[in-house]
mmCIF file of C-alpha atoms and ligand atoms in Angstrom:
data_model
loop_
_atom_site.group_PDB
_atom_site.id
_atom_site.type_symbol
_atom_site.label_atom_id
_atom_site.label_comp_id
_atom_site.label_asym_id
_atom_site.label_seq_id
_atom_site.Cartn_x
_atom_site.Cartn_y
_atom_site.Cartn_z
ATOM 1 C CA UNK A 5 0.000 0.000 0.000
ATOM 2 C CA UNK A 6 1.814 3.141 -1.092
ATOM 3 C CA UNK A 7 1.049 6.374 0.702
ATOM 4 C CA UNK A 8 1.072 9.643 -1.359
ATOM 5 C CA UNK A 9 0.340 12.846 1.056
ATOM 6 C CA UNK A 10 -0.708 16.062 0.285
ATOM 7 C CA UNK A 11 1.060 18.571 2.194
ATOM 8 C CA UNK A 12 2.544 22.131 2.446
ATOM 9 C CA UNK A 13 3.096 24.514 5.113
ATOM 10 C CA UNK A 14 0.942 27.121 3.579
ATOM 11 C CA UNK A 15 -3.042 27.070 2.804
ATOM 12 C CA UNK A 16 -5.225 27.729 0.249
ATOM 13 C CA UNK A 17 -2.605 26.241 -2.800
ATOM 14 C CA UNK A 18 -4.230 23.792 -4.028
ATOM 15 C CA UNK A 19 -3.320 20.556 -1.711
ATOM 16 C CA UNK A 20 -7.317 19.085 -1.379
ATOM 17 C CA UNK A 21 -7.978 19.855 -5.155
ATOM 18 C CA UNK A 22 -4.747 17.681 -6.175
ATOM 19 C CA UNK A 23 -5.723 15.123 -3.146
ATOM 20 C CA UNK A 24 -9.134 14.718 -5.231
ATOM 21 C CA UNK A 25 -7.996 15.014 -8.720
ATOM 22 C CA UNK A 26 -4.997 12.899 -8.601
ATOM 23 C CA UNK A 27 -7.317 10.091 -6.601
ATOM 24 C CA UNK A 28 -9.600 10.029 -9.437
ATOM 25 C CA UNK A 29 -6.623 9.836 -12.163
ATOM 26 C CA UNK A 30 -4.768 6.754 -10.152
ATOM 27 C CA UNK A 31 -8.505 5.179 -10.175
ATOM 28 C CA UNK A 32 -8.327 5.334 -13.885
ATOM 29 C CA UNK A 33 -4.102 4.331 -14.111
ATOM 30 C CA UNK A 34 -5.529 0.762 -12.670
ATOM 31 C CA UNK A 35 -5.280 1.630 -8.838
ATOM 32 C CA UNK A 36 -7.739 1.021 -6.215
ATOM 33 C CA UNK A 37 -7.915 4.209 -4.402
ATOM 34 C CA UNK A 38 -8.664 5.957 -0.534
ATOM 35 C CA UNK A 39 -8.581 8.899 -0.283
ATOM 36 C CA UNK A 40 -8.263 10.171 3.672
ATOM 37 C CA UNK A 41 -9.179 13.750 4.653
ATOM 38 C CA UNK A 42 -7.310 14.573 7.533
ATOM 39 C CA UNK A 43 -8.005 18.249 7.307
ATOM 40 C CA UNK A 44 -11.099 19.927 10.040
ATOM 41 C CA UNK A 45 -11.847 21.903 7.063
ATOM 42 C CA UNK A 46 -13.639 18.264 6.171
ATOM 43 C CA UNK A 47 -13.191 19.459 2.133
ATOM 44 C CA UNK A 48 -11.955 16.591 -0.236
ATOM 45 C CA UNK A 49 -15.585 15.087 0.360
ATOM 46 C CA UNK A 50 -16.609 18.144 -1.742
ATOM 47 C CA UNK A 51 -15.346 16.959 -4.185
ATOM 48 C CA UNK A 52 -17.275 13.572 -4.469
ATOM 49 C CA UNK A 53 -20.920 14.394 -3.964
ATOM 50 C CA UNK A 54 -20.870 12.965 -0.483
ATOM 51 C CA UNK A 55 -22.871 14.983 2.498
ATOM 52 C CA UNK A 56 -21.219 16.427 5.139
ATOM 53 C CA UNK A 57 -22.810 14.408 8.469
ATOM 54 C CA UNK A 58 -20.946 11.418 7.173
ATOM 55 C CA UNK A 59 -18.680 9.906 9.982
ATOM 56 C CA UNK A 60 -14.763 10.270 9.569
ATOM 57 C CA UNK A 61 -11.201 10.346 11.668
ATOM 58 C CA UNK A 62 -12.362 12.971 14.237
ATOM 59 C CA UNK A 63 -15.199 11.012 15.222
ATOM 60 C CA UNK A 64 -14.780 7.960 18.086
ATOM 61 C CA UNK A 65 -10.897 8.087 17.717
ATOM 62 C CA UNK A 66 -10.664 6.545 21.006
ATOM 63 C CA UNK A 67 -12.291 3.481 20.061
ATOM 64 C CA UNK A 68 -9.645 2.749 17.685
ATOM 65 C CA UNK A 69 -11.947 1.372 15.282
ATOM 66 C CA UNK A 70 -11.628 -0.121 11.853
ATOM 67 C CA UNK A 71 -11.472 2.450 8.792
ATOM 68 C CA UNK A 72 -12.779 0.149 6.228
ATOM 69 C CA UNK A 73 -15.706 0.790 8.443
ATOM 70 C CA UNK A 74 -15.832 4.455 8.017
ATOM 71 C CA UNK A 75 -14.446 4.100 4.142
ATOM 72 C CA UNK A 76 -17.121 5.341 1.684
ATOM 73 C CA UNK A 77 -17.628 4.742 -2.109
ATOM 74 C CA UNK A 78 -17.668 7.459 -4.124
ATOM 75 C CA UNK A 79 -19.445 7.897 -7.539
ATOM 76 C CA UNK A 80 -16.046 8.920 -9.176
ATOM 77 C CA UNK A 81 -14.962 5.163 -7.739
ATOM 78 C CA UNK A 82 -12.416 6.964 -5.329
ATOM 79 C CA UNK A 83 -13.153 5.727 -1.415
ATOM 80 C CA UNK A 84 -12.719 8.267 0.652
ATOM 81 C CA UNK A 85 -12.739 8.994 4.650
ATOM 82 C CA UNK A 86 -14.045 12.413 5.771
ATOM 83 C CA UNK A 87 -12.220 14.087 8.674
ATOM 84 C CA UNK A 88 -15.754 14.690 9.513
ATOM 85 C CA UNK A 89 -17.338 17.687 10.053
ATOM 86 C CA UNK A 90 -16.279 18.682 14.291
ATOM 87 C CA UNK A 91 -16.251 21.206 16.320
ATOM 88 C CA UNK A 92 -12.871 22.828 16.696
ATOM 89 C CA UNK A 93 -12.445 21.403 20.567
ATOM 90 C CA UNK A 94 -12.460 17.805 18.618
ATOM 91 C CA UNK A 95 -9.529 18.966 16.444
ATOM 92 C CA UNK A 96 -7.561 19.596 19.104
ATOM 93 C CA UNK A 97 -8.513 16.387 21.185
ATOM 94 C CA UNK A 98 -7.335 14.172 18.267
ATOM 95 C CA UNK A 99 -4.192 16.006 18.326
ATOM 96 C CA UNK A 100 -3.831 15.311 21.932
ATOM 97 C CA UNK A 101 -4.643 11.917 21.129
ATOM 98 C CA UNK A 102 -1.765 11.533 18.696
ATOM 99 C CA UNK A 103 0.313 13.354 20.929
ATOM 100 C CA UNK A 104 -0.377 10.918 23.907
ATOM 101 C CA UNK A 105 -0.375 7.338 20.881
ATOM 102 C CA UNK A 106 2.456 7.025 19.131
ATOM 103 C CA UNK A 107 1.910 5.035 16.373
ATOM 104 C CA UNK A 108 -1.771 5.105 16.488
ATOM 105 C CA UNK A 109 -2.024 6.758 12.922
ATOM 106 C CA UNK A 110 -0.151 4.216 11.834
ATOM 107 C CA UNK A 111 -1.870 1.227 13.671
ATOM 108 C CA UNK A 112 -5.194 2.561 11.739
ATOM 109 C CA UNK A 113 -3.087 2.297 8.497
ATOM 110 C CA UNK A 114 -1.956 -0.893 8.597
ATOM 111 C CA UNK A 115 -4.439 -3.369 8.069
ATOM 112 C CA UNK A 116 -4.233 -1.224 4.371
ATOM 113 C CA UNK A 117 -0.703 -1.993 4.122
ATOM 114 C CA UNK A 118 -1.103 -5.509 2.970
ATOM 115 C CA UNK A 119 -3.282 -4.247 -0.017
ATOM 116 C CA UNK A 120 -0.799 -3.907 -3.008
ATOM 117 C CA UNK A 121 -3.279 -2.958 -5.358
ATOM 118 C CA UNK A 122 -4.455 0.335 -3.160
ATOM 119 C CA UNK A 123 -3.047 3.455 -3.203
ATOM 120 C CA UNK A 124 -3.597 5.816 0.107
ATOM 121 C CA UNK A 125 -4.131 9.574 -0.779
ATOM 122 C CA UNK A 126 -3.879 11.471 2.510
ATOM 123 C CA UNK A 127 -5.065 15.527 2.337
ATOM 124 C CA UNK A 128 -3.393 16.922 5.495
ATOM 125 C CA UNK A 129 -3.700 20.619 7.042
ATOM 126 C CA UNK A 130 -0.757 22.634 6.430
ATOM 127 C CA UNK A 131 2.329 21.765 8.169
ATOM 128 C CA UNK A 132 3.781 20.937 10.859
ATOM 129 C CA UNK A 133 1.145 19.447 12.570
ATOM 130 C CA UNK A 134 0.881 16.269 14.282
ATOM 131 C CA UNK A 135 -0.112 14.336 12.023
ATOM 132 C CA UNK A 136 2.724 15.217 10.014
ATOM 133 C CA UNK A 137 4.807 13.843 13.109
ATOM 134 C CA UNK A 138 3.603 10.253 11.682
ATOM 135 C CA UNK A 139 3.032 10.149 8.450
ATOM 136 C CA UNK A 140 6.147 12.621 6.847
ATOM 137 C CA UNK A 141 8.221 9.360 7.272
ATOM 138 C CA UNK A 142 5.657 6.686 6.342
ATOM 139 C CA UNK A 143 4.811 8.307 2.822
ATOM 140 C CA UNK A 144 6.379 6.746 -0.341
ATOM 141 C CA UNK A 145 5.653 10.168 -1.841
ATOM 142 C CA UNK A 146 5.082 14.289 -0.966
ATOM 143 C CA UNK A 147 2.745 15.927 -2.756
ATOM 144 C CA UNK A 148 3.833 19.778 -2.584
ATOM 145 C CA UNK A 149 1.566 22.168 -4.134
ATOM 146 C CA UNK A 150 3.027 25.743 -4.374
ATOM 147 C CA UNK A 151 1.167 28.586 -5.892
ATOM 148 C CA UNK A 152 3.495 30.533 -8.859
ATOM 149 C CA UNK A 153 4.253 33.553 -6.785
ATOM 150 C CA UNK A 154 7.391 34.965 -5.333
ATOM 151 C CA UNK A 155 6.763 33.793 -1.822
ATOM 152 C CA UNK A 156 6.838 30.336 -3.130
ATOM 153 C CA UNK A 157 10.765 30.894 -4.699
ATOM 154 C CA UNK A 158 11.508 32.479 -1.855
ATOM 155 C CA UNK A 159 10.205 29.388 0.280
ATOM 156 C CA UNK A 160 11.798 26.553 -2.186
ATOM 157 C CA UNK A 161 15.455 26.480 -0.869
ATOM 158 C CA UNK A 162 14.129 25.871 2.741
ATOM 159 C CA UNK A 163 11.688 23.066 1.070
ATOM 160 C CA UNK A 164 14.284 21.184 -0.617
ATOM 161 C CA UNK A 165 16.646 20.952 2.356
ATOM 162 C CA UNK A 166 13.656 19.046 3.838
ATOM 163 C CA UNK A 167 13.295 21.731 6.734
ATOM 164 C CA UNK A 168 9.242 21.722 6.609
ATOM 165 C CA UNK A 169 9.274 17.392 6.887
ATOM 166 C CA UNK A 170 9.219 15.714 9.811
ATOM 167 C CA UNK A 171 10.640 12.473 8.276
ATOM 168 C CA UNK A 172 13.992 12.669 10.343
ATOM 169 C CA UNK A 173 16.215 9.758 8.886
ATOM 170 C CA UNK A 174 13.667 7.748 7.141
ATOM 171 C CA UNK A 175 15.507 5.392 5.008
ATOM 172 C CA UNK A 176 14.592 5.294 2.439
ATOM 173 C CA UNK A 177 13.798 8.989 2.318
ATOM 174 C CA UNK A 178 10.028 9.641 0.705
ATOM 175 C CA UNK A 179 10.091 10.964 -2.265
ATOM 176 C CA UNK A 180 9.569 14.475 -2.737
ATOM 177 C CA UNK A 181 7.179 16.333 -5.821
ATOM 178 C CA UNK A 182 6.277 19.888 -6.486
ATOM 179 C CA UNK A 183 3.747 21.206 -8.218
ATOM 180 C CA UNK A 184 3.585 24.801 -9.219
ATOM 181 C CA UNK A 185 -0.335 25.573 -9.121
ATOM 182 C CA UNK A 186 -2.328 27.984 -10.655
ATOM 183 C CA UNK A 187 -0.359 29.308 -13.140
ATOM 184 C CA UNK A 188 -1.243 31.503 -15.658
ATOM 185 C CA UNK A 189 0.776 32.426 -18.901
ATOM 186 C CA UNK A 190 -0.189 35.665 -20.142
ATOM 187 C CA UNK A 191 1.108 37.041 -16.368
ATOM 188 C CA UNK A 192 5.398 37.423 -16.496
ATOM 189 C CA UNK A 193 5.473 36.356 -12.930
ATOM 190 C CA UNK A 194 4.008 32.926 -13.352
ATOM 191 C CA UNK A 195 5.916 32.445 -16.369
ATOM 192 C CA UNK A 196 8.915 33.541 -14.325
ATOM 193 C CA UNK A 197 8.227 31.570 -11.434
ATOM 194 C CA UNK A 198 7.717 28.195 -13.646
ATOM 195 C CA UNK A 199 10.880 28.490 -15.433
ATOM 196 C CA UNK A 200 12.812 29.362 -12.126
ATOM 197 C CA UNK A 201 11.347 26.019 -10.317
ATOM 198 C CA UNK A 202 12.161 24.223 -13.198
ATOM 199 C CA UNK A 203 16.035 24.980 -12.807
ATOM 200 C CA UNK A 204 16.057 25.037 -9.534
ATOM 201 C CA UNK A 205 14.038 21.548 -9.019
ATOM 202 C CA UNK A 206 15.137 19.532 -11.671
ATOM 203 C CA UNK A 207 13.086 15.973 -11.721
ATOM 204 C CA UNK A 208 11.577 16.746 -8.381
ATOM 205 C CA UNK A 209 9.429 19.149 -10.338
ATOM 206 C CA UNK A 210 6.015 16.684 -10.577
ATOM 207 C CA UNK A 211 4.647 19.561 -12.689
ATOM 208 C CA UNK A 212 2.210 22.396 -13.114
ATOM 209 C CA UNK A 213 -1.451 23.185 -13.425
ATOM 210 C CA UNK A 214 -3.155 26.107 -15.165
ATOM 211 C CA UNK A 215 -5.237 28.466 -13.238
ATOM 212 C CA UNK A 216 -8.510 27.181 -14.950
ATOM 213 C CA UNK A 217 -12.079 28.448 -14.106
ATOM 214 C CA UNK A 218 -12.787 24.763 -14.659
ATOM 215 C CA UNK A 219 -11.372 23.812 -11.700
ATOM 216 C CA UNK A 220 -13.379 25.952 -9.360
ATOM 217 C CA UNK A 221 -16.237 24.984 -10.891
ATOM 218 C CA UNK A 222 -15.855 21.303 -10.575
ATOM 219 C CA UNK A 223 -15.169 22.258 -6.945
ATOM 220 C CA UNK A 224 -18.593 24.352 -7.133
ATOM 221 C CA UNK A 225 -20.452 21.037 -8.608
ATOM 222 C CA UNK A 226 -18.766 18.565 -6.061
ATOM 223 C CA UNK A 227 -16.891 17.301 -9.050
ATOM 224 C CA UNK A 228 -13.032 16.655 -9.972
ATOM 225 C CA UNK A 229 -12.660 18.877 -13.058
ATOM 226 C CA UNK A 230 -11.739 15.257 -14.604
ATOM 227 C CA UNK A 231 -15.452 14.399 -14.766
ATOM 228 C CA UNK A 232 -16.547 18.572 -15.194
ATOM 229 C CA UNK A 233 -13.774 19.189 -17.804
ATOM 230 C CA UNK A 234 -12.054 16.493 -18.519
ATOM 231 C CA UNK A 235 -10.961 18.346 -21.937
ATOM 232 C CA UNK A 236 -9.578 21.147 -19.766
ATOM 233 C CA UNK A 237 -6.042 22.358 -19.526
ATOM 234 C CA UNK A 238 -6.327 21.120 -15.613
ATOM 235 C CA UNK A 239 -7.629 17.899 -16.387
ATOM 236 C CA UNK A 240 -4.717 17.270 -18.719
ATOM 237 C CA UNK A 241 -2.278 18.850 -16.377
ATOM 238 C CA UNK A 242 -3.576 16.866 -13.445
ATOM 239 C CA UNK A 243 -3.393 13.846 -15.207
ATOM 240 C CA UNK A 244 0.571 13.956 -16.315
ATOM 241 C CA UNK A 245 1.300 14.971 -12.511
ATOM 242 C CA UNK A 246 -0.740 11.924 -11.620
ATOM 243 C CA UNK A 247 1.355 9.497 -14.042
ATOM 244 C CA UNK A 248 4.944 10.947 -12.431
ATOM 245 C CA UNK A 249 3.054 9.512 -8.946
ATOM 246 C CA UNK A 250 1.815 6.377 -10.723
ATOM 247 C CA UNK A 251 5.485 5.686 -11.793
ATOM 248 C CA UNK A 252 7.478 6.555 -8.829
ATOM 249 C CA UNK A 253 5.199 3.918 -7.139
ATOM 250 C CA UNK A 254 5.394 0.139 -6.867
ATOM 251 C CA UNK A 255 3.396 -1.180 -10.365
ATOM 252 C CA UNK A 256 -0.248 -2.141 -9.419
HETATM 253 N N1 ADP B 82 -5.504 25.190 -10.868
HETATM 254 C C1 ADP B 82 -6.509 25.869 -10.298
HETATM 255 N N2 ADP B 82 -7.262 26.735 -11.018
HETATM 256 C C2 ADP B 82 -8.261 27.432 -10.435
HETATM 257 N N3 ADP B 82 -8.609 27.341 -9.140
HETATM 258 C C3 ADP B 82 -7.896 26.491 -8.362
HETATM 259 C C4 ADP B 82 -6.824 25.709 -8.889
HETATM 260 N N4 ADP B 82 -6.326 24.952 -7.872
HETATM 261 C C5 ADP B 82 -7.051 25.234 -6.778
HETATM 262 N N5 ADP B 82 -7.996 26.167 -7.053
HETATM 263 C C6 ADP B 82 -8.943 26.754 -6.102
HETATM 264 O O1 ADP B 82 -8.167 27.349 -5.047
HETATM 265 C C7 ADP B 82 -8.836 27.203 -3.802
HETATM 266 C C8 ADP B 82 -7.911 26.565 -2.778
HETATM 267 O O2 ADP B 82 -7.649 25.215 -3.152
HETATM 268 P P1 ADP B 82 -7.603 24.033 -2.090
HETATM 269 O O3 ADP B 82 -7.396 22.767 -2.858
HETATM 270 O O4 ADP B 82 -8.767 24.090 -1.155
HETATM 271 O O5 ADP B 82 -6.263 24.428 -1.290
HETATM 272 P P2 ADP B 82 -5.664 23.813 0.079
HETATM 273 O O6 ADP B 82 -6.248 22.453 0.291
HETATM 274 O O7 ADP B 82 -4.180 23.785 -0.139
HETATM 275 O O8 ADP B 82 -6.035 24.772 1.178
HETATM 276 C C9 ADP B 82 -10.111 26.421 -4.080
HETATM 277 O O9 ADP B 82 -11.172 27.309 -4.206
HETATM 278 C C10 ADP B 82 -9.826 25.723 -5.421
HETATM 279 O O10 ADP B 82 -11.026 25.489 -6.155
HETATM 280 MG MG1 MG B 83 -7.329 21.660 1.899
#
């Protein structure tokens, strides 16, 4: 069971969109797919169609039950686990619970890990959190969404000299992506920005995605702009970012 997480240590750049998008591309590379929301913004449900009362990781932590239980089938084929929609007091109890159980995240996880065929997607809040405490060093593979803007060069050198993990000497190291998101070609900057990452990250560079109204409008219809657009810049973008995952994993 490889793990690919979604994380950065700044909101709002595109981490649950990928999380979604890239779940529904593996589906359709061959992989059986969960997707885990382990954000208390409960969001990558929103893009499956699913309501928001359904049951997820913040709720009965402490009876350490079975995921598969709480694992839902989506339309799009994806399962998925909602964070669940709590109150912010439950947030912080699951963090003290994490705090207090080491290796409980990754007790939960491994009845999964047996499953060669099934991919884990795992949309986490922006880093560090605790979460990140567990799972930097268990994931086969980063996810890094940054948005094409100067903050984001100005962030890279610190990001590639793995201050923002938590992995500590994972051997072997997970693997580490970037994706430049939102870009848009008729602005300097973004262009700029893109052909800057591209020296500076080499193959670690997973790829970029178009700022495309498509993909905030799949978002507004609960879709992946794969199923709204699927002719969209996005979609194809999305898809080559989800074949460098497919192929720096284990083949299904
Ligand atoms: N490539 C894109 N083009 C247009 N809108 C995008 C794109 N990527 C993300 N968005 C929008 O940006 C917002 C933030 O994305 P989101 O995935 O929620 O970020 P995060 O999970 O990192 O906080 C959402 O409204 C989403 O629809
Ligand atoms: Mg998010």
């Amino acid at each position: 069971m490889p793990l690919v997480a979604f994380s950065s240590p700044k909101g709002g750049v595109g981490r649950t969109t990928l999380a979604a998008t890239v779940a529904v591309a593996l589906r359709r590379l061959g992989w059986r797919v969960l997707a885990i929301d382990f954000d208390r913004q409960n969001a990558l449900r929103l893009n499956f169609e699913l309501a928001d009362d359904l049951r997820g990781v913040a709720h009965d932590f402490e009876a350490n039950r079975d995921w598969n239980e709480i694992a839902v089938e989506t339309p799009a084929g994806v399962h998925l686990i909602p964070f669940g929609a709590v109150p912010a007091h439950d947030w912080l109890r699951l963090h003290g619970h994490l705090t207090q159980n080491p290796g409980w995240l990754r007790q939960r996880l491994a009845p999964l890990a047996e499953q060669r065929d099934l991919v884990v997607i795992a949309d986490l809040p922006t880093s560090p959190s605790q979460l990140n405490v567990e799972l930097d060093g268990y994931a086969d593979v980063h996810v890094v969404p940054l948005l094409a803007d100067a903050m984001s060069l100005a962030v890279l050198p610190r990001l590639q000299r793995g201050e923002y993990l938590l992995a500590g000497n994972t051997q072997p190291a997970p693997q580490v992506g970037y994706v430049i998101n939102q870009v848009d070609p008729r602005r300097q900057l973004c262009r700029d920005v893109l052909a800057l990452s591209r020296d500076v990250l080499g193959a670690d560079l997973f790829g970029m995605v178009h700022l495309d109204e498509g993909v905030a409008e799949a978002a507004a219809c609960q879709l992946t702009v794969l199923d709204y657009a699927p002719e969209s810049a996005a979609s194809y973008d999305i898809m080559a970012i989800a074949q460098r995952v497919h192929a720096s994993l284990a083949p299904v």
